[in-house]
């Protein structure tokens, strides 16, 4: 008889006590979003490996099945998948009430076992030597997907053309279970394997300490957890029974099936239930691009007896239209419909219709080569104003530390004006993964899509800038600074490209505008003019248009005008020129008749960051933090430093304060406050 049960390794006295920390990286995401994002990410990566190995172009298929909620596995069949788990669950704190009730009744298998299934096809499955437990001096570990999935935490062998990289995403499977465990069936070309994993906490039983990570497995030499293998005659009945018990559909082609027992389908918290609606909504938001381009198909079986819902390139519009989505914004049905149309049209654009740029665009044209290209962008204004889709192929380069040469690379930006929008809709895709927490185009009435192909060297650098959730690009991360040279400026330039392109396309024609600064800088009366009548302390000073009088109070910075804002650069003859690592602090407020304007700032006036923020564009620096009327900028490229802010009330005077911080010292300059 096969001894197939849950086993946790005992910890020797020399091993320190440590709790799993994976959840901390995902705690601010709803559980349905986590399970969709991470499971499909792994499936698409496995699909990439299949394409690389065999040049197969068929889409990856992912299936979410909730039928195990309405039709749970009967107790007499469930017990074989829970053997040995009871004593370990009893020794940990904070168990779900249903699991605790079951244990109080005698065992966790007391009663039927609900479950959900997540499985994929069109992938390679978890290939590799299932007995490998270390990658020191083993070159074969690179392609051992079984080893990296089950025998590593916080480590990954994934490369730049894959979506994941942290080795933490698989934690979402035990996190979705009230019993903190899952069962996996991986179908490979050479065999089908069955194994389970649990992530509890460090716990003790009868004075013996046990590690948090346990396995539903057979025990090999040295206590190594080994899977059941269908190729073994003694194991085959167990594997086949598991496939039948949980109704696995993808049986005859390579892939991975995950079974989550006791799922958190009604998890506490708004929007966190695992159901058909939340799963489909999360799939659309995170993976619209690979679906629209035909690289991904998703099926959801709601378990309610109704037909499965198939989400693919042909059905995505219909499915989204049937979802109960919000009425407006990026995540509305109408917003998605336009996004899908933009994505489809982008796929059909011929190469000659792209505008080629040799570097990411700046918001303000200069006299260099990129400045000439920026002026070429400006020539596209009529097409932009008419609502045409504009496509840009933008070149840049990246350099790994330790390498002498740079790697040329590129990315694409698509944009389209839409006057029906109250705020811009911007989307960012690396490979097949949506980077969902970047929002940079503010109140611009346009829709933009930035795409980085997974095979571009830029994709590897951007992946290193992402947190474990892979939802944003952070230029100043440890992995970026450790692996890449001069990366922060390039990452920031890529992020800002859609917004900078819109700045060039939406800016007014160049020409002399004598009174353009009168709306934002302190007012000085002309001869014969009348002073501002307001005299009450703290009262905003509203002035008519008048010629600009720039105060000579910025020895280290140059301030120039724009239509509804200003631009700051380092002064050419600065007393102390900017250097890498310096911090520039910018504080702004509307002028008042008396007192310090900065003390009278109100959040209702404007915001530099966050919802409803002004248009803030930064080059040669990275925004570290900000709060209402203040932003701190970490200098990463002194020669290219530039910050432009637009969107102020034209009727109000603006007070500007600039501080350059070197170490703990700050040198402050500010605009004159004279009437």
PDB file of N, CA and C in Angstrom, residues 508-544:
ATOM      1  N   UNK A 508      -0.163  74.118 -27.124  1.00  0.00           N
ATOM      2  CA  UNK A 508      -0.518  75.122 -28.131  1.00  0.00           C
ATOM      3  C   UNK A 508       0.641  75.354 -29.084  1.00  0.00           C
ATOM      4  N   UNK A 509       0.387  75.873 -30.274  1.00  0.00           N
ATOM      5  CA  UNK A 509       1.466  76.177 -31.212  1.00  0.00           C
ATOM      6  C   UNK A 509       2.456  77.139 -30.589  1.00  0.00           C
ATOM      7  N   UNK A 510       3.734  76.962 -30.979  1.00  0.00           N
ATOM      8  CA  UNK A 510       4.774  77.824 -30.456  1.00  0.00           C
ATOM      9  C   UNK A 510       4.564  79.250 -30.955  1.00  0.00           C
ATOM     10  N   UNK A 511       4.866  80.207 -30.112  1.00  0.00           N
ATOM     11  CA  UNK A 511       4.720  81.608 -30.484  1.00  0.00           C
ATOM     12  C   UNK A 511       4.790  82.470 -29.253  1.00  0.00           C
ATOM     13  N   UNK A 512       4.896  83.764 -29.440  1.00  0.00           N
ATOM     14  CA  UNK A 512       5.057  84.662 -28.320  1.00  0.00           C
ATOM     15  C   UNK A 512       3.715  84.907 -27.658  1.00  0.00           C
ATOM     16  N   UNK A 513       3.642  84.683 -26.361  1.00  0.00           N
ATOM     17  CA  UNK A 513       2.429  84.938 -25.595  1.00  0.00           C
ATOM     18  C   UNK A 513       2.853  85.772 -24.389  1.00  0.00           C
ATOM     19  N   UNK A 514       2.734  87.073 -24.521  1.00  0.00           N
ATOM     20  CA  UNK A 514       3.318  87.983 -23.544  1.00  0.00           C
ATOM     21  C   UNK A 514       2.723  87.793 -22.154  1.00  0.00           C
ATOM     22  N   UNK A 515       1.429  87.422 -22.074  1.00  0.00           N
ATOM     23  CA  UNK A 515       0.788  87.381 -20.770  1.00  0.00           C
ATOM     24  C   UNK A 515       0.586  85.973 -20.244  1.00  0.00           C
ATOM     25  N   UNK A 516       1.269  84.971 -20.836  1.00  0.00           N
ATOM     26  CA  UNK A 516       0.973  83.599 -20.446  1.00  0.00           C
ATOM     27  C   UNK A 516       1.348  83.314 -19.005  1.00  0.00           C
ATOM     28  N   UNK A 517       2.395  83.974 -18.481  1.00  0.00           N
ATOM     29  CA  UNK A 517       2.803  83.715 -17.110  1.00  0.00           C
ATOM     30  C   UNK A 517       2.001  84.528 -16.106  1.00  0.00           C
ATOM     31  N   UNK A 518       1.219  85.482 -16.593  1.00  0.00           N
ATOM     32  CA  UNK A 518       0.477  86.332 -15.678  1.00  0.00           C
ATOM     33  C   UNK A 518      -0.521  85.550 -14.855  1.00  0.00           C
ATOM     34  N   UNK A 519      -0.898  84.354 -15.324  1.00  0.00           N
ATOM     35  CA  UNK A 519      -1.898  83.565 -14.609  1.00  0.00           C
ATOM     36  C   UNK A 519      -1.323  82.810 -13.429  1.00  0.00           C
ATOM     37  N   UNK A 520       0.011  82.649 -13.372  1.00  0.00           N
ATOM     38  CA  UNK A 520       0.538  81.767 -12.336  1.00  0.00           C
ATOM     39  C   UNK A 520       1.644  82.371 -11.490  1.00  0.00           C
ATOM     40  N   UNK A 521       2.264  83.498 -11.943  1.00  0.00           N
ATOM     41  CA  UNK A 521       3.329  84.084 -11.153  1.00  0.00           C
ATOM     42  C   UNK A 521       2.841  85.326 -10.415  1.00  0.00           C
ATOM     43  N   UNK A 522       3.544  85.737  -9.351  1.00  0.00           N
ATOM     44  CA  UNK A 522       3.092  86.898  -8.578  1.00  0.00           C
ATOM     45  C   UNK A 522       2.932  88.140  -9.447  1.00  0.00           C
ATOM     46  N   UNK A 523       1.910  88.909  -9.166  1.00  0.00           N
ATOM     47  CA  UNK A 523       1.538  90.064  -9.982  1.00  0.00           C
ATOM     48  C   UNK A 523       2.329  91.279  -9.552  1.00  0.00           C
ATOM     49  N   UNK A 524       2.871  91.987 -10.507  1.00  0.00           N
ATOM     50  CA  UNK A 524       3.520  93.267 -10.241  1.00  0.00           C
ATOM     51  C   UNK A 524       2.830  94.320 -11.092  1.00  0.00           C
ATOM     52  N   UNK A 525       2.328  95.391 -10.480  1.00  0.00           N
ATOM     53  CA  UNK A 525       1.563  96.381 -11.255  1.00  0.00           C
ATOM     54  C   UNK A 525       2.447  97.131 -12.224  1.00  0.00           C
ATOM     55  N   UNK A 526       1.926  97.347 -13.409  1.00  0.00           N
ATOM     56  CA  UNK A 526       2.591  98.194 -14.382  1.00  0.00           C
ATOM     57  C   UNK A 526       2.372  99.656 -13.992  1.00  0.00           C
ATOM     58  N   UNK A 527       3.191 100.553 -14.534  1.00  0.00           N
ATOM     59  CA  UNK A 527       2.948 101.976 -14.255  1.00  0.00           C
ATOM     60  C   UNK A 527       1.517 102.360 -14.593  1.00  0.00           C
ATOM     61  N   UNK A 528       0.863 102.947 -13.626  1.00  0.00           N
ATOM     62  CA  UNK A 528      -0.518 103.349 -13.839  1.00  0.00           C
ATOM     63  C   UNK A 528      -1.512 102.269 -13.508  1.00  0.00           C
ATOM     64  N   UNK A 529      -1.039 101.070 -13.186  1.00  0.00           N
ATOM     65  CA  UNK A 529      -1.942  99.983 -12.869  1.00  0.00           C
ATOM     66  C   UNK A 529      -2.475 100.101 -11.460  1.00  0.00           C
ATOM     67  N   UNK A 530      -3.482  99.263 -11.156  1.00  0.00           N
ATOM     68  CA  UNK A 530      -4.097  99.292  -9.841  1.00  0.00           C
ATOM     69  C   UNK A 530      -3.661  98.083  -9.037  1.00  0.00           C
ATOM     70  N   UNK A 531      -3.385  98.256  -7.757  1.00  0.00           N
ATOM     71  CA  UNK A 531      -3.027  97.117  -6.923  1.00  0.00           C
ATOM     72  C   UNK A 531      -4.218  96.204  -6.712  1.00  0.00           C
ATOM     73  N   UNK A 532      -3.928  94.990  -6.316  1.00  0.00           N
ATOM     74  CA  UNK A 532      -4.984  94.032  -6.012  1.00  0.00           C
ATOM     75  C   UNK A 532      -5.742  94.517  -4.794  1.00  0.00           C
ATOM     76  N   UNK A 533      -7.054  94.633  -4.866  1.00  0.00           N
ATOM     77  CA  UNK A 533      -7.811  95.214  -3.760  1.00  0.00           C
ATOM     78  C   UNK A 533      -7.900  94.319  -2.545  1.00  0.00           C
ATOM     79  N   UNK A 534      -7.613  93.029  -2.659  1.00  0.00           N
ATOM     80  CA  UNK A 534      -7.787  92.133  -1.527  1.00  0.00           C
ATOM     81  C   UNK A 534      -6.785  92.460  -0.438  1.00  0.00           C
ATOM     82  N   UNK A 535      -7.223  92.542   0.788  1.00  0.00           N
ATOM     83  CA  UNK A 535      -6.322  92.856   1.897  1.00  0.00           C
ATOM     84  C   UNK A 535      -6.471  91.907   3.062  1.00  0.00           C
ATOM     85  N   UNK A 536      -7.432  90.992   2.990  1.00  0.00           N
ATOM     86  CA  UNK A 536      -7.675  90.075   4.099  1.00  0.00           C
ATOM     87  C   UNK A 536      -6.629  88.986   4.114  1.00  0.00           C
ATOM     88  N   UNK A 537      -6.002  88.740   5.268  1.00  0.00           N
ATOM     89  CA  UNK A 537      -4.969  87.722   5.383  1.00  0.00           C
ATOM     90  C   UNK A 537      -5.525  86.356   4.965  1.00  0.00           C
ATOM     91  N   UNK A 538      -4.774  85.647   4.138  1.00  0.00           N
ATOM     92  CA  UNK A 538      -5.176  84.318   3.713  1.00  0.00           C
ATOM     93  C   UNK A 538      -6.127  84.317   2.542  1.00  0.00           C
ATOM     94  N   UNK A 539      -6.550  85.461   2.057  1.00  0.00           N
ATOM     95  CA  UNK A 539      -7.474  85.507   0.932  1.00  0.00           C
ATOM     96  C   UNK A 539      -6.727  85.269  -0.366  1.00  0.00           C
ATOM     97  N   UNK A 540      -7.177  84.349  -1.203  1.00  0.00           N
ATOM     98  CA  UNK A 540      -6.496  84.126  -2.486  1.00  0.00           C
ATOM     99  C   UNK A 540      -6.482  85.402  -3.313  1.00  0.00           C
ATOM    100  N   UNK A 541      -5.349  85.646  -3.979  1.00  0.00           N
ATOM    101  CA  UNK A 541      -5.210  86.839  -4.789  1.00  0.00           C
ATOM    102  C   UNK A 541      -5.470  86.488  -6.249  1.00  0.00           C
ATOM    103  N   UNK A 542      -6.565  86.984  -6.802  1.00  0.00           N
ATOM    104  CA  UNK A 542      -6.950  86.716  -8.179  1.00  0.00           C
ATOM    105  C   UNK A 542      -6.642  87.950  -9.004  1.00  0.00           C
ATOM    106  N   UNK A 543      -5.891  87.769 -10.095  1.00  0.00           N
ATOM    107  CA  UNK A 543      -5.411  88.909 -10.864  1.00  0.00           C
ATOM    108  C   UNK A 543      -5.756  88.756 -12.327  1.00  0.00           C
ATOM    109  N   UNK A 544      -5.839  89.872 -13.034  1.00  0.00           N
ATOM    110  CA  UNK A 544      -6.027  89.804 -14.484  1.00  0.00           C
ATOM    111  C   UNK A 544      -4.726  89.421 -15.166  1.00  0.00           C
TER     112      UNK A 544
END
